[in-house]
Amino acid sequence: NAGVTQTPKFRILKIGQSMTLQCTQDMNHNYMYWYRQDPGMGLKLIYYSVGAGITDKGEVPNGYNVSRSTTEDFPLRLELAAPSQTSVYFCASSYSMADTQYFGPGTRLTVL
Amino acid sequence: RKEVEQDPGPFNVPEGATVAFNCTYSNSASQSFFWYRQDCRKEPKLLMSVYSSGNEDGRFTAQLNRASQYISLLIRDSKLSDSATYLCVVNMYSGTYKYIFGTGTRLKVLA
């Protein structure tokens, strides 16, 4: 039982490049989330999903897209990377929205 | 006013000391409460949920005061391994659930 896994661990992008951050969970959780964490700031919700095929915006969705074709996977797409997207990205999952969230190890992204 | 506020610290305490952190929340619709621990450059991990009656897990005690809208975390007999950032998390229901993270309180336990 690996929990929540994320790839890659680190990535450097140039302005304007695109990339997909991968997230997979093996706990059969319906709910999945993407957060970003900037230094000295709390985690901010980017997007979340309540099940396969259903996604919704969080607090800071601009510049990102998501899809959820399976229960296990919830990739986050950056289409045109900007320096403001330099951050640590965490994926999380939970049994329900009222429940504890379990986090992946994070992806450190730098946009230069 | 921030929805969840914590003193950022750092709290520097000697090994064996008792330390307490508070966290205030602004929305009375808040439903459930958690303390997460985050080590440097790692993901947040659940430390404990916080119940209305208060709860204890070994050296850690969490309390909730709904009237004053704050939660607290007490760590007794601090260990070097307790050094981390402690995140207060409030789960609020307002049509849908919303998990709000505090910015964290940094603890350094000194030998």
Short mmCIF file of N, CA and C in Angstrom, two decimals, chain A residues 25-86:
data_model
loop_
_atom_site.label_atom_id
_atom_site.label_comp_id
_atom_site.label_asym_id
_atom_site.label_seq_id
_atom_site.Cartn_x
_atom_site.Cartn_y
_atom_site.Cartn_z
N GLN A 25 -3.12 7.35 -6.31
CA GLN A 25 -3.38 6.82 -4.96
C GLN A 25 -3.96 5.41 -5.06
N ASP A 26 -3.60 4.60 -4.08
CA ASP A 26 -4.05 3.20 -4.10
C ASP A 26 -4.94 2.89 -2.91
N MET A 27 -5.58 3.91 -2.36
CA MET A 27 -6.44 3.72 -1.19
C MET A 27 -7.92 3.68 -1.57
N ASN A 28 -8.20 3.71 -2.87
CA ASN A 28 -9.58 3.70 -3.37
C ASN A 28 -10.38 4.90 -2.86
N HIS A 29 -9.70 6.03 -2.68
CA HIS A 29 -10.38 7.25 -2.26
C HIS A 29 -11.06 7.91 -3.44
N ASN A 30 -12.29 8.37 -3.23
CA ASN A 30 -12.97 9.10 -4.31
C ASN A 30 -12.47 10.53 -4.43
N TYR A 31 -12.06 11.11 -3.30
CA TYR A 31 -11.71 12.53 -3.29
C TYR A 31 -10.21 12.71 -3.45
N MET A 32 -9.86 13.59 -4.39
CA MET A 32 -8.46 13.91 -4.60
C MET A 32 -8.30 15.41 -4.78
N TYR A 33 -7.10 15.91 -4.43
CA TYR A 33 -6.87 17.35 -4.36
C TYR A 33 -5.48 17.69 -4.87
N TRP A 34 -5.35 18.89 -5.40
CA TRP A 34 -4.05 19.46 -5.70
C TRP A 34 -3.90 20.77 -4.94
N TYR A 35 -2.75 20.87 -4.23
CA TYR A 35 -2.42 22.08 -3.50
C TYR A 35 -1.08 22.61 -3.98
N ARG A 36 -0.87 23.89 -3.76
CA ARG A 36 0.47 24.45 -3.88
C ARG A 36 0.84 25.09 -2.56
N GLN A 37 2.12 25.05 -2.24
CA GLN A 37 2.61 25.62 -0.99
C GLN A 37 3.79 26.52 -1.31
N ASP A 38 3.62 27.81 -1.05
CA ASP A 38 4.68 28.77 -1.23
C ASP A 38 5.31 29.05 0.12
N PRO A 39 6.58 29.48 0.14
CA PRO A 39 7.28 29.68 1.41
C PRO A 39 6.50 30.62 2.35
N GLY A 40 6.32 30.19 3.59
CA GLY A 40 5.65 31.03 4.59
C GLY A 40 4.15 31.14 4.40
N MET A 41 3.61 30.39 3.47
CA MET A 41 2.17 30.45 3.21
C MET A 41 1.52 29.11 3.51
N GLY A 42 0.23 29.15 3.79
CA GLY A 42 -0.51 27.91 3.95
C GLY A 42 -0.73 27.25 2.61
N LEU A 43 -1.14 26.00 2.64
CA LEU A 43 -1.45 25.30 1.40
C LEU A 43 -2.68 25.93 0.76
N LYS A 44 -2.60 26.12 -0.54
CA LYS A 44 -3.73 26.67 -1.29
C LYS A 44 -4.27 25.61 -2.24
N LEU A 45 -5.58 25.45 -2.25
CA LEU A 45 -6.22 24.43 -3.08
C LEU A 45 -6.31 24.92 -4.52
N ILE A 46 -5.81 24.10 -5.45
CA ILE A 46 -5.83 24.47 -6.87
C ILE A 46 -7.10 23.89 -7.53
N TYR A 47 -7.22 22.57 -7.46
CA TYR A 47 -8.37 21.85 -8.00
C TYR A 47 -8.65 20.66 -7.10
N TYR A 48 -9.87 20.16 -7.17
CA TYR A 48 -10.19 18.93 -6.48
C TYR A 48 -11.14 18.11 -7.34
N SER A 49 -11.29 16.85 -6.95
CA SER A 49 -12.16 15.93 -7.68
C SER A 49 -12.91 15.06 -6.69
N VAL A 50 -14.19 14.87 -6.95
CA VAL A 50 -15.01 14.06 -6.04
C VAL A 50 -15.23 12.65 -6.59
N GLY A 51 -14.64 12.38 -7.73
CA GLY A 51 -14.74 11.04 -8.31
C GLY A 51 -14.32 11.10 -9.77
N ALA A 52 -14.18 9.94 -10.37
CA ALA A 52 -13.77 9.88 -11.77
C ALA A 52 -14.73 10.69 -12.63
N GLY A 53 -14.18 11.56 -13.45
CA GLY A 53 -14.97 12.37 -14.37
C GLY A 53 -15.51 13.67 -13.79
N ILE A 54 -15.26 13.92 -12.49
CA ILE A 54 -15.82 15.12 -11.84
C ILE A 54 -14.70 15.90 -11.17
N THR A 55 -14.51 17.14 -11.65
CA THR A 55 -13.48 18.00 -11.05
C THR A 55 -14.08 19.37 -10.82
N ASP A 56 -13.45 20.13 -9.93
CA ASP A 56 -13.93 21.48 -9.65
C ASP A 56 -12.76 22.35 -9.22
N LYS A 57 -12.94 23.67 -9.41
CA LYS A 57 -11.88 24.62 -9.09
C LYS A 57 -11.78 24.83 -7.59
N GLY A 58 -10.55 25.07 -7.17
CA GLY A 58 -10.31 25.47 -5.80
C GLY A 58 -10.09 26.96 -5.72
N GLU A 59 -9.20 27.34 -4.84
CA GLU A 59 -8.95 28.76 -4.57
C GLU A 59 -8.08 29.44 -5.63
N VAL A 60 -7.12 28.70 -6.21
CA VAL A 60 -6.14 29.29 -7.13
C VAL A 60 -6.01 28.46 -8.41
N PRO A 61 -7.06 28.34 -9.23
CA PRO A 61 -7.02 27.43 -10.38
C PRO A 61 -6.36 28.00 -11.64
N ASN A 62 -6.16 29.33 -11.69
CA ASN A 62 -5.70 29.94 -12.94
C ASN A 62 -4.32 29.44 -13.34
N GLY A 63 -4.21 29.02 -14.60
CA GLY A 63 -2.94 28.54 -15.12
C GLY A 63 -2.78 27.03 -15.04
N TYR A 64 -3.80 26.36 -14.51
CA TYR A 64 -3.75 24.91 -14.32
C TYR A 64 -4.98 24.24 -14.92
N ASN A 65 -4.82 22.96 -15.25
CA ASN A 65 -5.95 22.14 -15.65
C ASN A 65 -5.80 20.76 -15.06
N VAL A 66 -6.93 20.09 -14.86
CA VAL A 66 -6.90 18.74 -14.32
C VAL A 66 -7.85 17.86 -15.10
N SER A 67 -7.68 16.57 -14.91
CA SER A 67 -8.61 15.59 -15.44
C SER A 67 -8.65 14.43 -14.46
N ARG A 68 -9.69 13.65 -14.49
CA ARG A 68 -9.78 12.48 -13.60
C ARG A 68 -10.53 11.39 -14.36
N SER A 69 -9.76 10.57 -15.04
CA SER A 69 -10.38 9.51 -15.83
C SER A 69 -10.52 8.22 -15.04
N THR A 70 -9.74 8.06 -13.98
CA THR A 70 -9.84 6.87 -13.13
C THR A 70 -9.88 7.30 -11.67
N THR A 71 -10.28 6.39 -10.80
CA THR A 71 -10.28 6.69 -9.37
C THR A 71 -8.86 6.94 -8.87
N GLU A 72 -7.88 6.23 -9.44
CA GLU A 72 -6.52 6.26 -8.92
C GLU A 72 -5.72 7.51 -9.31
N ASP A 73 -5.96 8.05 -10.49
CA ASP A 73 -5.06 9.07 -11.04
C ASP A 73 -5.71 10.44 -11.13
N PHE A 74 -4.91 11.45 -10.83
CA PHE A 74 -5.42 12.83 -10.86
C PHE A 74 -4.27 13.74 -11.30
N PRO A 75 -3.97 13.79 -12.60
CA PRO A 75 -2.86 14.61 -13.08
C PRO A 75 -3.19 16.10 -13.11
N LEU A 76 -2.17 16.91 -12.90
CA LEU A 76 -2.30 18.38 -12.94
C LEU A 76 -1.46 18.88 -14.10
N ARG A 77 -2.05 19.69 -14.96
CA ARG A 77 -1.37 20.16 -16.15
C ARG A 77 -1.10 21.66 -16.05
N LEU A 78 0.15 22.04 -16.33
CA LEU A 78 0.52 23.45 -16.47
C LEU A 78 0.73 23.69 -17.96
N GLU A 79 -0.03 24.60 -18.55
CA GLU A 79 0.04 24.77 -20.00
C GLU A 79 1.14 25.74 -20.42
N LEU A 80 1.21 26.88 -19.79
CA LEU A 80 2.19 27.91 -20.13
C LEU A 80 2.86 28.35 -18.84
N ALA A 81 3.95 27.69 -18.49
CA ALA A 81 4.55 27.93 -17.19
C ALA A 81 4.99 29.38 -17.03
N ALA A 82 4.74 29.91 -15.83
CA ALA A 82 5.14 31.28 -15.48
C ALA A 82 5.92 31.24 -14.16
N PRO A 83 6.81 32.21 -13.94
CA PRO A 83 7.59 32.22 -12.70
C PRO A 83 6.71 32.17 -11.45
N SER A 84 5.50 32.72 -11.52
CA SER A 84 4.59 32.71 -10.36
C SER A 84 4.13 31.30 -10.00
N GLN A 85 4.39 30.33 -10.87
CA GLN A 85 4.01 28.95 -10.59
C GLN A 85 5.14 28.16 -9.93
N THR A 86 6.24 28.83 -9.67
CA THR A 86 7.30 28.21 -8.87
C THR A 86 6.76 27.95 -7.48
#
